[in-house]
Amino acid sequence: MISIFVMFTSCSRFIYSESDILKLLGYALTGSGSVLPILCILPILPYTMSFVSELKDKALTFWIIRTGTGKYAASKFLSSTIAGFLSVAGSMTVFSPVMSIFFPLFNGQISDGSPYAILLKNNRQWTYILILTVHYSLSGALFTGAALTISTFIPNKFSTLAAPIVICFVLMRLTAYAQIPDFLKLNILVEGICPDVTPSAAFLYKLIPVAVILGILLYITIKQIRKRIERT
């Protein structure tokens, strides 16, 4: 609900009589600094901090006995990333139908310069919204996965929330001007769309790096939780 409120607040100052939903959706995601809370902070809150709570409450052993360390760690990681994905996807899914009560879906003016704009030219507006929703929801999954992994090293709720944001800012600065492919630059991977490629390539350039990073984080999470169990 908070994500939806942030989206509506971000696009409110861009509302005028000729607005359409697609423009407002773009403003909702990027206007007034809304990228950080929608894609990075709010997805972490619903579920990722549960590992810290279970560790503090000494409930970890109970779950490990029932499921085993590997299954527990994998299920905790997957459920967290899915929750992060759905946090963003749910907000974007609610936004468009609500705004359709007041505004047309698309007025024919294409202001999006991303590869996905070709879908609008082909009159596939809902496909455009679907692809955009999945694209940005992967960022939510990435941050929740990173936050859970960090919580296994630093079991503190504030650190779980703050550390992924700090690391992201540092890596964004380091990769912004580095001589690496655009899809590996963190500002594009997290909050942008890879330019000058086909729609399918732009989506794969988002999906594959996110999947690889989440796979690495999953491996680290399982190893770190096993170490914690061995020390208890």
mmCIF file of C-alpha atoms in Angstrom:
data_model
loop_
_atom_site.group_PDB
_atom_site.id
_atom_site.type_symbol
_atom_site.label_atom_id
_atom_site.label_comp_id
_atom_site.label_asym_id
_atom_site.label_seq_id
_atom_site.Cartn_x
_atom_site.Cartn_y
_atom_site.Cartn_z
ATOM 1 C CA MET A 1 0.000 0.000 0.000
ATOM 2 C CA ILE A 2 2.855 2.387 0.786
ATOM 3 C CA SER A 3 4.396 1.759 -2.651
ATOM 4 C CA ILE A 4 1.097 2.630 -4.326
ATOM 5 C CA PHE A 5 0.865 5.843 -2.288
ATOM 6 C CA VAL A 6 4.425 6.790 -3.312
ATOM 7 C CA MET A 7 3.580 6.158 -6.972
ATOM 8 C CA PHE A 8 0.457 8.312 -6.876
ATOM 9 C CA THR A 9 2.309 11.066 -5.025
ATOM 10 C CA SER A 10 5.202 11.010 -7.502
ATOM 11 C CA CYS A 11 3.008 11.412 -10.569
ATOM 12 C CA SER A 12 0.502 13.855 -9.031
ATOM 13 C CA ARG A 13 2.326 17.009 -10.149
ATOM 14 C CA PHE A 14 2.468 15.708 -13.738
ATOM 15 C CA ILE A 15 -1.290 15.228 -14.033
ATOM 16 C CA TYR A 16 -3.028 17.435 -16.585
ATOM 17 C CA SER A 17 -6.013 17.116 -18.912
ATOM 18 C CA GLU A 18 -4.096 15.412 -21.741
ATOM 19 C CA SER A 19 -2.302 12.862 -19.528
ATOM 20 C CA ASP A 20 -2.487 9.167 -20.286
ATOM 21 C CA ILE A 21 -1.773 6.176 -18.056
ATOM 22 C CA LEU A 22 1.490 5.212 -19.717
ATOM 23 C CA LYS A 23 3.020 8.655 -19.177
ATOM 24 C CA LEU A 24 1.799 8.761 -15.584
ATOM 25 C CA LEU A 25 3.212 5.281 -14.959
ATOM 26 C CA GLY A 26 6.617 6.506 -16.110
ATOM 27 C CA TYR A 27 6.401 9.544 -13.846
ATOM 28 C CA ALA A 28 5.210 7.371 -10.949
ATOM 29 C CA LEU A 29 8.333 5.224 -11.222
ATOM 30 C CA THR A 30 10.907 7.948 -11.814
ATOM 31 C CA GLY A 31 9.354 11.250 -10.721
ATOM 32 C CA SER A 32 10.322 13.063 -7.518
ATOM 33 C CA GLY A 33 12.970 10.510 -6.566
ATOM 34 C CA SER A 34 10.482 7.639 -6.306
ATOM 35 C CA VAL A 35 12.841 5.010 -7.764
ATOM 36 C CA LEU A 36 14.692 4.503 -4.486
ATOM 37 C CA PRO A 37 11.674 3.819 -2.215
ATOM 38 C CA ILE A 38 9.633 1.845 -4.768
ATOM 39 C CA LEU A 39 12.355 -0.425 -6.153
ATOM 40 C CA CYS A 40 14.866 -0.556 -3.295
ATOM 41 C CA ILE A 41 13.511 0.236 0.167
ATOM 42 C CA LEU A 42 9.861 -0.841 0.325
ATOM 43 C CA PRO A 43 10.362 -4.316 -1.229
ATOM 44 C CA ILE A 44 12.802 -5.140 1.587
ATOM 45 C CA LEU A 45 10.335 -4.400 4.382
ATOM 46 C CA PRO A 46 7.628 -7.081 4.096
ATOM 47 C CA TYR A 47 9.635 -10.272 4.482
ATOM 48 C CA THR A 48 13.414 -9.922 4.285
ATOM 49 C CA MET A 49 13.867 -8.937 7.932
ATOM 50 C CA SER A 50 12.178 -12.154 9.109
ATOM 51 C CA PHE A 51 15.527 -13.978 9.250
ATOM 52 C CA VAL A 52 16.864 -11.401 11.728
ATOM 53 C CA SER A 53 13.706 -11.785 13.833
ATOM 54 C CA GLU A 54 13.944 -15.587 13.836
ATOM 55 C CA LEU A 55 17.613 -15.411 14.810
ATOM 56 C CA LYS A 56 16.943 -12.955 17.629
ATOM 57 C CA ASP A 57 13.995 -15.051 18.893
ATOM 58 C CA LYS A 58 16.120 -18.231 18.751
ATOM 59 C CA ALA A 59 13.568 -19.824 16.424
ATOM 60 C CA LEU A 60 16.162 -20.730 13.795
ATOM 61 C CA THR A 61 16.947 -24.155 15.272
ATOM 62 C CA PHE A 62 13.267 -25.079 15.287
ATOM 63 C CA TRP A 63 12.935 -24.475 11.547
ATOM 64 C CA ILE A 64 16.261 -26.152 10.742
ATOM 65 C CA ILE A 65 15.218 -29.349 12.568
ATOM 66 C CA ARG A 66 11.997 -29.482 10.564
ATOM 67 C CA THR A 67 13.383 -28.711 7.105
ATOM 68 C CA GLY A 68 17.172 -28.978 7.111
ATOM 69 C CA THR A 69 19.607 -26.100 6.680
ATOM 70 C CA GLY A 70 19.756 -26.127 2.880
ATOM 71 C CA LYS A 71 15.994 -26.231 2.378
ATOM 72 C CA TYR A 72 15.413 -23.599 5.048
ATOM 73 C CA ALA A 73 17.986 -21.194 3.559
ATOM 74 C CA ALA A 74 16.776 -21.746 -0.015
ATOM 75 C CA SER A 75 13.098 -21.350 0.871
ATOM 76 C CA LYS A 76 13.843 -18.234 2.946
ATOM 77 C CA PHE A 77 15.800 -16.687 0.075
ATOM 78 C CA LEU A 78 13.259 -17.601 -2.617
ATOM 79 C CA SER A 79 10.273 -16.428 -0.585
ATOM 80 C CA SER A 80 12.036 -13.125 0.119
ATOM 81 C CA THR A 81 12.884 -12.491 -3.541
ATOM 82 C CA ILE A 82 9.347 -13.428 -4.606
ATOM 83 C CA ALA A 83 7.936 -11.045 -1.974
ATOM 84 C CA GLY A 84 10.188 -8.276 -3.305
ATOM 85 C CA PHE A 85 9.115 -8.996 -6.870
ATOM 86 C CA LEU A 86 5.426 -8.968 -5.929
ATOM 87 C CA SER A 87 5.811 -5.780 -3.888
ATOM 88 C CA VAL A 88 6.742 -3.843 -7.037
ATOM 89 C CA ALA A 89 4.506 -5.824 -9.402
ATOM 90 C CA GLY A 90 1.478 -5.424 -7.141
ATOM 91 C CA SER A 91 1.893 -1.652 -6.953
ATOM 92 C CA MET A 92 2.264 -1.281 -10.723
ATOM 93 C CA THR A 93 -0.645 -3.664 -11.346
ATOM 94 C CA VAL A 94 -2.979 -1.647 -9.123
ATOM 95 C CA PHE A 95 -1.798 1.713 -10.473
ATOM 96 C CA SER A 96 -2.906 1.244 -14.095
ATOM 97 C CA PRO A 97 -6.510 0.050 -13.488
ATOM 98 C CA VAL A 98 -7.104 2.787 -10.906
ATOM 99 C CA MET A 99 -5.785 5.510 -13.194
ATOM 100 C CA SER A 100 -7.849 4.101 -16.098
ATOM 101 C CA ILE A 101 -10.941 5.418 -14.301
ATOM 102 C CA PHE A 102 -9.753 8.969 -14.906
ATOM 103 C CA PHE A 103 -7.393 8.838 -17.902
ATOM 104 C CA PRO A 104 -7.104 7.030 -21.246
ATOM 105 C CA LEU A 105 -4.567 4.238 -21.526
ATOM 106 C CA PHE A 106 -2.609 5.821 -24.375
ATOM 107 C CA ASN A 107 -3.140 9.043 -26.325
ATOM 108 C CA GLY A 108 -0.866 8.113 -29.225
ATOM 109 C CA GLN A 109 2.108 10.274 -28.210
ATOM 110 C CA ILE A 110 5.182 8.155 -27.481
ATOM 111 C CA SER A 111 7.528 9.804 -24.998
ATOM 112 C CA ASP A 112 9.341 6.628 -23.975
ATOM 113 C CA GLY A 113 12.717 6.317 -25.699
ATOM 114 C CA SER A 114 13.385 2.787 -24.412
ATOM 115 C CA PRO A 115 13.429 -0.334 -26.628
ATOM 116 C CA TYR A 116 10.003 -1.249 -25.244
ATOM 117 C CA ALA A 117 8.482 1.753 -27.070
ATOM 118 C CA ILE A 118 8.195 -0.396 -30.208
ATOM 119 C CA LEU A 119 5.326 -2.193 -28.464
ATOM 120 C CA LEU A 120 3.419 1.097 -28.320
ATOM 121 C CA LYS A 121 4.033 1.677 -32.019
ATOM 122 C CA ASN A 122 2.524 -1.755 -32.650
ATOM 123 C CA ASN A 123 -0.544 -0.876 -30.551
ATOM 124 C CA ARG A 124 0.332 -3.355 -27.786
ATOM 125 C CA GLN A 125 -0.103 -1.087 -24.790
ATOM 126 C CA TRP A 126 -0.996 -3.761 -22.228
ATOM 127 C CA THR A 127 1.953 -5.891 -23.326
ATOM 128 C CA TYR A 128 4.123 -2.811 -22.780
ATOM 129 C CA ILE A 129 2.753 -2.400 -19.247
ATOM 130 C CA LEU A 130 3.248 -6.116 -18.515
ATOM 131 C CA ILE A 131 6.870 -6.111 -19.711
ATOM 132 C CA LEU A 132 7.590 -2.890 -17.820
ATOM 133 C CA THR A 133 6.054 -4.363 -14.667
ATOM 134 C CA VAL A 134 8.183 -7.514 -14.816
ATOM 135 C CA HIS A 135 11.271 -5.487 -15.746
ATOM 136 C CA TYR A 136 11.116 -3.216 -12.709
ATOM 137 C CA SER A 137 9.840 -5.946 -10.372
ATOM 138 C CA LEU A 138 13.098 -7.812 -10.971
ATOM 139 C CA SER A 139 14.844 -4.872 -9.279
ATOM 140 C CA GLY A 140 12.681 -5.437 -6.204
ATOM 141 C CA ALA A 141 13.649 -9.121 -6.221
ATOM 142 C CA LEU A 142 17.324 -8.210 -6.548
ATOM 143 C CA PHE A 143 17.260 -5.883 -3.550
ATOM 144 C CA THR A 144 15.371 -8.276 -1.293
ATOM 145 C CA GLY A 145 17.793 -11.065 -2.177
ATOM 146 C CA ALA A 146 20.761 -8.812 -1.402
ATOM 147 C CA ALA A 147 19.172 -7.664 1.853
ATOM 148 C CA LEU A 148 18.558 -11.228 3.036
ATOM 149 C CA THR A 149 22.144 -12.231 2.252
ATOM 150 C CA ILE A 150 23.449 -9.213 4.182
ATOM 151 C CA SER A 151 21.208 -10.093 7.143
ATOM 152 C CA THR A 152 22.938 -13.467 7.446
ATOM 153 C CA PHE A 153 26.240 -11.637 7.993
ATOM 154 C CA ILE A 154 24.931 -8.681 10.019
ATOM 155 C CA PRO A 155 21.756 -9.743 11.877
ATOM 156 C CA ASN A 156 20.525 -6.221 12.474
ATOM 157 C CA LYS A 157 17.300 -4.825 11.010
ATOM 158 C CA PHE A 158 18.705 -1.363 10.337
ATOM 159 C CA SER A 159 21.735 -2.825 8.549
ATOM 160 C CA THR A 160 19.483 -5.123 6.539
ATOM 161 C CA LEU A 161 17.570 -2.101 5.294
ATOM 162 C CA ALA A 162 20.436 0.353 4.855
ATOM 163 C CA ALA A 163 23.326 -1.772 3.596
ATOM 164 C CA PRO A 164 21.840 -2.716 0.182
ATOM 165 C CA ILE A 165 21.085 0.957 -0.503
ATOM 166 C CA VAL A 166 24.590 2.096 0.440
ATOM 167 C CA ILE A 167 26.228 -0.695 -1.585
ATOM 168 C CA CYS A 168 23.999 0.141 -4.548
ATOM 169 C CA PHE A 169 24.983 3.821 -4.485
ATOM 170 C CA VAL A 170 28.675 2.969 -4.313
ATOM 171 C CA LEU A 171 28.468 0.438 -7.149
ATOM 172 C CA MET A 172 26.399 2.834 -9.255
ATOM 173 C CA ARG A 173 29.166 5.416 -9.023
ATOM 174 C CA LEU A 174 31.876 2.860 -9.745
ATOM 175 C CA THR A 175 30.143 1.341 -12.775
ATOM 176 C CA ALA A 176 28.595 4.499 -14.266
ATOM 177 C CA TYR A 177 31.718 5.481 -16.198
ATOM 178 C CA ALA A 178 33.452 2.115 -16.316
ATOM 179 C CA GLN A 179 34.277 0.565 -19.687
ATOM 180 C CA ILE A 180 31.768 -2.249 -19.350
ATOM 181 C CA PRO A 181 28.597 -3.169 -21.280
ATOM 182 C CA ASP A 182 25.604 -0.975 -20.467
ATOM 183 C CA PHE A 183 23.587 -3.859 -19.045
ATOM 184 C CA LEU A 184 26.263 -4.404 -16.352
ATOM 185 C CA LYS A 185 26.137 -0.785 -15.172
ATOM 186 C CA LEU A 186 24.160 -0.819 -11.969
ATOM 187 C CA ASN A 187 22.188 2.355 -12.656
ATOM 188 C CA ILE A 188 20.798 0.724 -15.805
ATOM 189 C CA LEU A 189 20.406 -2.708 -14.222
ATOM 190 C CA VAL A 190 18.436 -1.384 -11.250
ATOM 191 C CA GLU A 191 16.455 1.606 -12.484
ATOM 192 C CA GLY A 192 16.939 1.794 -16.251
ATOM 193 C CA ILE A 193 16.475 -0.132 -19.481
ATOM 194 C CA CYS A 194 19.369 -1.167 -21.696
ATOM 195 C CA PRO A 195 19.326 1.212 -24.710
ATOM 196 C CA ASP A 196 19.693 0.634 -28.448
ATOM 197 C CA VAL A 197 18.573 -3.002 -28.488
ATOM 198 C CA THR A 198 15.406 -4.923 -29.346
ATOM 199 C CA PRO A 199 12.650 -5.309 -26.720
ATOM 200 C CA SER A 200 13.468 -8.996 -26.205
ATOM 201 C CA ALA A 201 17.188 -8.215 -25.834
ATOM 202 C CA ALA A 202 16.442 -5.409 -23.345
ATOM 203 C CA PHE A 203 14.401 -7.821 -21.253
ATOM 204 C CA LEU A 204 17.071 -10.544 -21.371
ATOM 205 C CA TYR A 205 19.758 -8.000 -20.452
ATOM 206 C CA LYS A 206 17.716 -7.381 -17.305
ATOM 207 C CA LEU A 207 16.643 -10.945 -16.548
ATOM 208 C CA ILE A 208 19.946 -12.801 -17.015
ATOM 209 C CA PRO A 209 22.210 -10.557 -14.864
ATOM 210 C CA VAL A 210 19.567 -10.436 -12.111
ATOM 211 C CA ALA A 211 19.187 -14.235 -12.209
ATOM 212 C CA VAL A 212 22.968 -14.740 -12.085
ATOM 213 C CA ILE A 213 23.401 -12.307 -9.171
ATOM 214 C CA LEU A 214 20.514 -13.903 -7.264
ATOM 215 C CA GLY A 215 22.031 -17.342 -7.873
ATOM 216 C CA ILE A 216 25.338 -16.178 -6.370
ATOM 217 C CA LEU A 217 23.554 -14.571 -3.426
ATOM 218 C CA LEU A 218 21.561 -17.762 -2.837
ATOM 219 C CA TYR A 219 24.778 -19.804 -2.668
ATOM 220 C CA ILE A 220 26.338 -17.316 -0.228
ATOM 221 C CA THR A 221 23.171 -17.257 1.905
ATOM 222 C CA ILE A 222 23.060 -21.044 2.240
ATOM 223 C CA LYS A 223 26.746 -21.211 3.201
ATOM 224 C CA GLN A 224 26.451 -18.399 5.735
ATOM 225 C CA ILE A 225 23.339 -19.837 7.424
ATOM 226 C CA ARG A 226 25.102 -23.217 7.676
ATOM 227 C CA LYS A 227 28.033 -21.505 9.386
ATOM 228 C CA ARG A 228 25.680 -19.831 11.852
ATOM 229 C CA ILE A 229 23.988 -23.137 12.639
ATOM 230 C CA GLU A 230 27.341 -24.848 13.192
ATOM 231 C CA ARG A 231 28.355 -22.141 15.670
ATOM 232 C CA THR A 232 25.162 -22.491 17.721
#
